[in-house]
PDB file of C-alpha atoms and ligand atoms in Angstrom:
ATOM      1  CA  VAL A   1      -7.206  -3.765  -8.361  1.00  0.00           C
ATOM      2  CA  VAL A   2      -4.511  -3.498  -5.725  1.00  0.00           C
ATOM      3  CA  ASP A   3      -0.888  -2.402  -5.136  1.00  0.00           C
ATOM      4  CA  ILE A   4       1.221  -4.603  -3.861  1.00  0.00           C
ATOM      5  CA  ARG A   5       4.765  -2.588  -2.239  1.00  0.00           C
ATOM      6  CA  GLU A   6       7.171  -3.755  -0.095  1.00  0.00           C
ATOM      7  CA  VAL A   7       7.560  -1.644   2.952  1.00  0.00           C
ATOM      8  CA  THR A   8      10.876   0.520   3.075  1.00  0.00           C
ATOM      9  CA  GLU A   9      10.249   3.036   5.610  1.00  0.00           C
ATOM     10  CA  VAL A  10       8.233   2.776   9.174  1.00  0.00           C
ATOM     11  CA  ASP A  11       5.196   5.719   8.438  1.00  0.00           C
ATOM     12  CA  GLU A  12       1.440   5.433  11.058  1.00  0.00           C
ATOM     13  CA  ALA A  13      -0.584   4.476   7.995  1.00  0.00           C
ATOM     14  CA  VAL A  14       1.489   0.822   8.041  1.00  0.00           C
ATOM     15  CA  VAL A  15       1.695   0.773  11.399  1.00  0.00           C
ATOM     16  CA  ALA A  16      -2.013   1.354  12.404  1.00  0.00           C
ATOM     17  CA  ALA A  17      -2.458  -1.169   8.911  1.00  0.00           C
ATOM     18  CA  ILE A  18      -1.029  -3.578  10.727  1.00  0.00           C
ATOM     19  CA  ALA A  19      -2.259  -3.408  13.895  1.00  0.00           C
ATOM     20  CA  ARG A  20      -5.905  -3.555  12.257  1.00  0.00           C
ATOM     21  CA  LEU A  21      -4.867  -6.674   9.767  1.00  0.00           C
ATOM     22  CA  LEU A  22      -3.287  -8.398  12.851  1.00  0.00           C
ATOM     23  CA  PRO A  23      -5.532  -9.545  14.651  1.00  0.00           C
ATOM     24  CA  GLN A  24      -7.462 -11.175  12.000  1.00  0.00           C
ATOM     25  CA  LEU A  25      -4.922 -13.811  11.374  1.00  0.00           C
ATOM     26  CA  SER A  26      -4.227 -13.984  15.609  1.00  0.00           C
ATOM     27  CA  SER A  27      -6.489 -12.855  19.157  1.00  0.00           C
ATOM     28  CA  SER A  28      -2.769 -13.447  21.000  1.00  0.00           C
ATOM     29  CA  ALA A  29       0.106 -11.143  19.141  1.00  0.00           C
ATOM     30  CA  PRO A  30       0.784  -8.272  20.562  1.00  0.00           C
ATOM     31  CA  PRO A  31       0.192  -5.377  18.496  1.00  0.00           C
ATOM     32  CA  PRO A  32       2.842  -3.689  16.509  1.00  0.00           C
ATOM     33  CA  THR A  33       4.352  -0.970  17.553  1.00  0.00           C
ATOM     34  CA  ALA A  34       7.056   1.646  14.777  1.00  0.00           C
ATOM     35  CA  GLN A  35       9.466   0.191  17.126  1.00  0.00           C
ATOM     36  CA  THR A  36       8.772  -3.860  15.675  1.00  0.00           C
ATOM     37  CA  VAL A  37       8.018  -2.842  11.867  1.00  0.00           C
ATOM     38  CA  ALA A  38      11.743  -0.537  12.193  1.00  0.00           C
ATOM     39  CA  GLU A  39      13.305  -3.700  13.372  1.00  0.00           C
ATOM     40  CA  MET A  40      11.424  -6.123  10.705  1.00  0.00           C
ATOM     41  CA  ILE A  41      12.063  -3.241   7.890  1.00  0.00           C
ATOM     42  CA  ALA A  42      15.647  -3.090   9.037  1.00  0.00           C
ATOM     43  CA  SER A  43      17.042  -6.758   8.538  1.00  0.00           C
ATOM     44  CA  PRO A  44      18.199  -7.683   5.282  1.00  0.00           C
ATOM     45  CA  ALA A  45      16.147 -10.989   6.223  1.00  0.00           C
ATOM     46  CA  ILE A  46      12.650 -10.055   6.341  1.00  0.00           C
ATOM     47  CA  ARG A  47      10.601  -8.255   2.948  1.00  0.00           C
ATOM     48  CA  LEU A  48       7.235  -6.845   4.223  1.00  0.00           C
ATOM     49  CA  LEU A  49       4.437  -6.692   1.632  1.00  0.00           C
ATOM     50  CA  VAL A  50       1.408  -4.869   1.616  1.00  0.00           C
ATOM     51  CA  ALA A  51      -1.423  -4.357  -0.737  1.00  0.00           C
ATOM     52  CA  GLU A  52      -2.987  -0.826  -1.094  1.00  0.00           C
ATOM     53  CA  ASP A  53      -6.222  -0.626  -2.476  1.00  0.00           C
ATOM     54  CA  PRO A  54      -6.800   3.500  -4.196  1.00  0.00           C
ATOM     55  CA  HIS A  55      -9.858   3.830  -1.989  1.00  0.00           C
ATOM     56  CA  LEU A  56      -9.569   1.372   1.072  1.00  0.00           C
ATOM     57  CA  GLY A  57      -5.559   1.966   2.104  1.00  0.00           C
ATOM     58  CA  ILE A  58      -4.160  -1.119   2.789  1.00  0.00           C
ATOM     59  CA  VAL A  59      -5.848  -4.210   3.094  1.00  0.00           C
ATOM     60  CA  GLY A  60      -3.646  -6.969   3.513  1.00  0.00           C
ATOM     61  CA  THR A  61      -0.084  -8.175   4.065  1.00  0.00           C
ATOM     62  CA  LEU A  62       2.504 -10.590   4.108  1.00  0.00           C
ATOM     63  CA  THR A  63       5.899 -11.388   5.311  1.00  0.00           C
ATOM     64  CA  LEU A  64       8.702 -12.592   3.301  1.00  0.00           C
ATOM     65  CA  ALA A  65      11.953 -14.258   5.836  1.00  0.00           C
ATOM     66  CA  VAL A  66      14.925 -15.302   2.920  1.00  0.00           C
ATOM     67  CA  PHE A  67      17.634 -16.352   4.370  1.00  0.00           C
ATOM     68  CA  ARG A  68      21.024 -18.945   3.595  1.00  0.00           C
ATOM     69  CA  ILE A  69      21.793 -22.441   5.316  1.00  0.00           C
ATOM     70  CA  PRO A  70      23.312 -25.215   5.393  1.00  0.00           C
ATOM     71  CA  SER A  71      21.354 -26.285   2.135  1.00  0.00           C
ATOM     72  CA  GLY A  72      20.828 -23.303   0.489  1.00  0.00           C
ATOM     73  CA  ILE A  73      18.868 -20.623   0.344  1.00  0.00           C
ATOM     74  CA  ARG A  74      15.350 -21.460   1.800  1.00  0.00           C
ATOM     75  CA  ALA A  75      11.888 -18.801   2.143  1.00  0.00           C
ATOM     76  CA  TRP A  76       9.770 -18.553   4.668  1.00  0.00           C
ATOM     77  CA  ILE A  77       5.862 -17.113   3.732  1.00  0.00           C
ATOM     78  CA  GLU A  78       3.882 -16.078   7.219  1.00  0.00           C
ATOM     79  CA  ASP A  79       1.096 -13.824   8.643  1.00  0.00           C
ATOM     80  CA  VAL A  80      -0.570 -13.146   5.556  1.00  0.00           C
ATOM     81  CA  ILE A  81      -3.659 -11.423   6.131  1.00  0.00           C
ATOM     82  CA  THR A  82      -6.032  -9.262   4.015  1.00  0.00           C
ATOM     83  CA  ASP A  83      -8.902  -7.472   5.751  1.00  0.00           C
ATOM     84  CA  GLU A  84     -12.238  -9.586   5.522  1.00  0.00           C
ATOM     85  CA  ALA A  85     -13.681  -6.268   4.223  1.00  0.00           C
ATOM     86  CA  ALA A  86     -11.322  -6.971   0.807  1.00  0.00           C
ATOM     87  CA  ARG A  87     -11.450 -10.565   0.788  1.00  0.00           C
ATOM     88  CA  GLY A  88     -12.033 -13.271  -2.397  1.00  0.00           C
ATOM     89  CA  ARG A  89     -10.100 -10.067  -4.515  1.00  0.00           C
ATOM     90  CA  GLY A  90      -7.382 -12.100  -5.544  1.00  0.00           C
ATOM     91  CA  ILE A  91      -5.387 -10.364  -2.345  1.00  0.00           C
ATOM     92  CA  GLY A  92      -3.867 -13.112  -1.210  1.00  0.00           C
ATOM     93  CA  GLU A  93      -3.207 -14.575  -4.028  1.00  0.00           C
ATOM     94  CA  ALA A  94      -1.659 -11.665  -4.918  1.00  0.00           C
ATOM     95  CA  LEU A  95       0.719 -11.070  -2.345  1.00  0.00           C
ATOM     96  CA  SER A  96       1.515 -14.793  -2.463  1.00  0.00           C
ATOM     97  CA  ARG A  97       2.547 -14.626  -5.680  1.00  0.00           C
ATOM     98  CA  ARG A  98       4.830 -11.041  -5.218  1.00  0.00           C
ATOM     99  CA  ALA A  99       6.605 -13.171  -2.310  1.00  0.00           C
ATOM    100  CA  ILE A 100       7.355 -16.316  -4.382  1.00  0.00           C
ATOM    101  CA  GLU A 101       9.412 -13.459  -7.038  1.00  0.00           C
ATOM    102  CA  LEU A 102      11.357 -12.006  -4.351  1.00  0.00           C
ATOM    103  CA  ALA A 103      11.776 -15.001  -2.797  1.00  0.00           C
ATOM    104  CA  GLY A 104      13.439 -16.653  -6.565  1.00  0.00           C
ATOM    105  CA  GLU A 105      15.206 -13.273  -7.355  1.00  0.00           C
ATOM    106  CA  GLU A 106      17.011 -14.312  -4.107  1.00  0.00           C
ATOM    107  CA  GLY A 107      18.170 -17.472  -5.198  1.00  0.00           C
ATOM    108  CA  ALA A 108      15.937 -19.278  -2.851  1.00  0.00           C
ATOM    109  CA  ARG A 109      15.536 -22.877  -3.917  1.00  0.00           C
ATOM    110  CA  THR A 110      11.980 -23.235  -1.767  1.00  0.00           C
ATOM    111  CA  VAL A 111       9.448 -21.306  -0.129  1.00  0.00           C
ATOM    112  CA  ASP A 112       7.593 -22.996   2.521  1.00  0.00           C
ATOM    113  CA  LEU A 113       5.158 -22.259   4.419  1.00  0.00           C
ATOM    114  CA  THR A 114       2.293 -23.252   7.556  1.00  0.00           C
ATOM    115  CA  SER A 115      -1.018 -23.941   7.543  1.00  0.00           C
ATOM    116  CA  ARG A 116      -3.608 -25.297   9.718  1.00  0.00           C
ATOM    117  CA  PRO A 117      -6.206 -26.884   8.115  1.00  0.00           C
ATOM    118  CA  SER A 118      -9.167 -25.393   9.349  1.00  0.00           C
ATOM    119  CA  ARG A 119      -8.056 -21.848   7.732  1.00  0.00           C
ATOM    120  CA  GLU A 120     -10.304 -23.281   4.806  1.00  0.00           C
ATOM    121  CA  ALA A 121     -10.035 -20.052   2.600  1.00  0.00           C
ATOM    122  CA  ALA A 122      -5.715 -19.739   2.767  1.00  0.00           C
ATOM    123  CA  ASN A 123      -5.472 -24.054   2.217  1.00  0.00           C
ATOM    124  CA  ARG A 124      -7.660 -23.335  -1.008  1.00  0.00           C
ATOM    125  CA  LEU A 125      -4.852 -20.422  -1.957  1.00  0.00           C
ATOM    126  CA  TYR A 126      -1.866 -21.895  -1.592  1.00  0.00           C
ATOM    127  CA  ARG A 127      -2.753 -24.810  -3.637  1.00  0.00           C
ATOM    128  CA  ARG A 128      -4.267 -23.547  -5.970  1.00  0.00           C
ATOM    129  CA  ILE A 129      -0.739 -21.372  -7.166  1.00  0.00           C
ATOM    130  CA  GLY A 130       1.287 -24.371  -6.914  1.00  0.00           C
ATOM    131  CA  PHE A 131       1.924 -25.028  -2.775  1.00  0.00           C
ATOM    132  CA  GLU A 132       2.142 -28.350  -2.500  1.00  0.00           C
ATOM    133  CA  LEU A 133       1.770 -30.519   1.391  1.00  0.00           C
ATOM    134  CA  ARG A 134       5.117 -31.766   2.778  1.00  0.00           C
ATOM    135  CA  GLU A 135       5.626 -34.907   4.424  1.00  0.00           C
ATOM    136  CA  THR A 136       6.793 -33.470   7.538  1.00  0.00           C
ATOM    137  CA  ASN A 137       6.274 -32.979  11.284  1.00  0.00           C
ATOM    138  CA  VAL A 138       6.210 -29.149  12.721  1.00  0.00           C
ATOM    139  CA  TYR A 139       7.216 -28.799  16.104  1.00  0.00           C
ATOM    140  CA  ARG A 140       6.752 -25.674  18.337  1.00  0.00           C
ATOM    141  CA  TYR A 141       8.366 -25.317  21.927  1.00  0.00           C
ATOM    142  CA  SER A 142       7.161 -22.419  23.336  1.00  0.00           C
ATOM    143  CA  LEU A 143       9.388 -20.291  25.544  1.00  0.00           C
ATOM    144  CA  ASP A 144       6.195 -18.071  26.798  1.00  0.00           C
ATOM    145  CA  ASP A 145       4.247 -20.047  29.339  1.00  0.00           C
TER     146      ASP A 145
HETATM  147  C1  COA B   1      -6.549 -16.243   3.785  1.00  0.00           C
HETATM  148  C2  COA B   1      -6.128 -15.110   3.175  1.00  0.00           C
HETATM  149  C3  COA B   1      -5.241 -14.370   3.095  1.00  0.00           C
HETATM  150  C4  COA B   1      -6.652 -14.855   1.510  1.00  0.00           C
HETATM  151  O1  COA B   1      -7.251 -13.467   1.556  1.00  0.00           O
HETATM  152  P1  COA B   1      -7.881 -13.277  -0.072  1.00  0.00           P
HETATM  153  O2  COA B   1      -7.456 -12.067  -0.249  1.00  0.00           O
HETATM  154  O3  COA B   1      -9.049 -13.582   0.198  1.00  0.00           O
HETATM  155  O4  COA B   1      -7.678 -14.243  -1.246  1.00  0.00           O
HETATM  156  P2  COA B   1      -7.637 -14.571  -2.453  1.00  0.00           P
HETATM  157  O5  COA B   1      -8.777 -13.622  -3.307  1.00  0.00           O
HETATM  158  O6  COA B   1      -6.735 -14.416  -2.905  1.00  0.00           O
HETATM  159  O7  COA B   1      -8.199 -16.175  -2.319  1.00  0.00           O
HETATM  160  C5  COA B   1      -9.407 -16.121  -1.654  1.00  0.00           C
HETATM  161  C6  COA B   1     -10.073 -17.773  -1.291  1.00  0.00           C
HETATM  162  O8  COA B   1     -10.423 -17.928  -0.185  1.00  0.00           O
HETATM  163  C7  COA B   1     -11.874 -17.435  -1.319  1.00  0.00           C
HETATM  164  N1  COA B   1     -12.873 -17.145   0.168  1.00  0.00           N
HETATM  165  C8  COA B   1     -12.671 -17.453   1.454  1.00  0.00           C
HETATM  166  N2  COA B   1     -13.387 -15.999   2.348  1.00  0.00           N
HETATM  167  C9  COA B   1     -13.833 -15.000   1.410  1.00  0.00           C
HETATM  168  C10 COA B   1     -14.373 -14.369   1.140  1.00  0.00           C
HETATM  169  N3  COA B   1     -14.876 -13.677   2.548  1.00  0.00           N
HETATM  170  N4  COA B   1     -15.337 -13.705   0.072  1.00  0.00           N
HETATM  171  C11 COA B   1     -15.379 -13.700  -0.566  1.00  0.00           C
HETATM  172  N5  COA B   1     -14.080 -15.280  -0.994  1.00  0.00           N
HETATM  173  C12 COA B   1     -13.639 -15.847  -0.003  1.00  0.00           C
HETATM  174  C13 COA B   1     -12.165 -17.598  -1.928  1.00  0.00           C
HETATM  175  O9  COA B   1     -12.973 -17.719  -2.907  1.00  0.00           O
HETATM  176  C14 COA B   1     -10.632 -17.676  -2.659  1.00  0.00           C
HETATM  177  O10 COA B   1     -11.222 -19.400  -2.968  1.00  0.00           O
HETATM  178  P3  COA B   1     -10.866 -19.265  -4.593  1.00  0.00           P
HETATM  179  O11 COA B   1     -11.053 -18.462  -5.605  1.00  0.00           O
HETATM  180  O12 COA B   1     -10.088 -20.947  -4.449  1.00  0.00           O
HETATM  181  O13 COA B   1     -12.767 -19.953  -5.028  1.00  0.00           O
HETATM  182  C15 COA B   1      -7.706 -14.393   4.458  1.00  0.00           C
HETATM  183  O14 COA B   1      -8.493 -15.348   4.111  1.00  0.00           O
HETATM  184  C16 COA B   1      -7.410 -14.229   5.359  1.00  0.00           C
HETATM  185  O15 COA B   1      -6.226 -13.091   5.677  1.00  0.00           O
HETATM  186  N6  COA B   1      -7.960 -14.946   6.456  1.00  0.00           N
HETATM  187  C17 COA B   1      -7.455 -15.263   7.500  1.00  0.00           C
HETATM  188  C18 COA B   1      -5.988 -15.225   7.922  1.00  0.00           C
HETATM  189  C19 COA B   1      -5.733 -16.127   7.981  1.00  0.00           C
HETATM  190  O16 COA B   1      -5.601 -17.595   7.308  1.00  0.00           O
HETATM  191  N7  COA B   1      -4.203 -15.914   6.960  1.00  0.00           N
HETATM  192  C20 COA B   1      -3.393 -17.307   6.432  1.00  0.00           C
HETATM  193  C21 COA B   1      -2.056 -17.929   7.324  1.00  0.00           C
HETATM  194  S1  COA B   1      -1.367 -19.034   6.844  1.00  0.00           S
END
């Protein structure tokens, strides 16, 4: 059974774990540094969660953003990753459920996320725990190319 906890202090184990997990989600994202992790946890809108296995150490992560906008308090789930060696044990589900719980405690009206259709395990997981597909267009403006 893994322990889901919120990271409130930067330490080497957390930075190393995120650096190991991130390439399993994105091949282009630069690895985090102690500085970038510190910036995340210093932000009042950001909750960085990790899943810790008693033998394997940190095997998963999720980042929750909760913020107020004119229409209410909203929440987004981002960067959900379970280590390849630990998948299929409900870790992604446990991280997501904890994030939903935290968002609810902060008064969020909704929790949003996006996931490419090709991410089959992720899409199955989100639907299984109650996320519903929205009829909306997801846009992105890229500033870095
Ligand atoms: C999506 C992801 C976080 C799920 O993590 P997880 O800890 O395996 O999640 P769970 O165990 O709660 O559920 C995983 C689902 O995928 C299935 N699955 C996918 N790959 C699996 C594997 N290698 N072994 C076992 N089960 C797997 C599980 O059966 C389960 O679905 P089901 O119970 O409906 O059959 C993980 O697959 C991952 O990190 N993928 C790469 C990054 C990614 O796509 N992140 C999501 C971005 S939106």
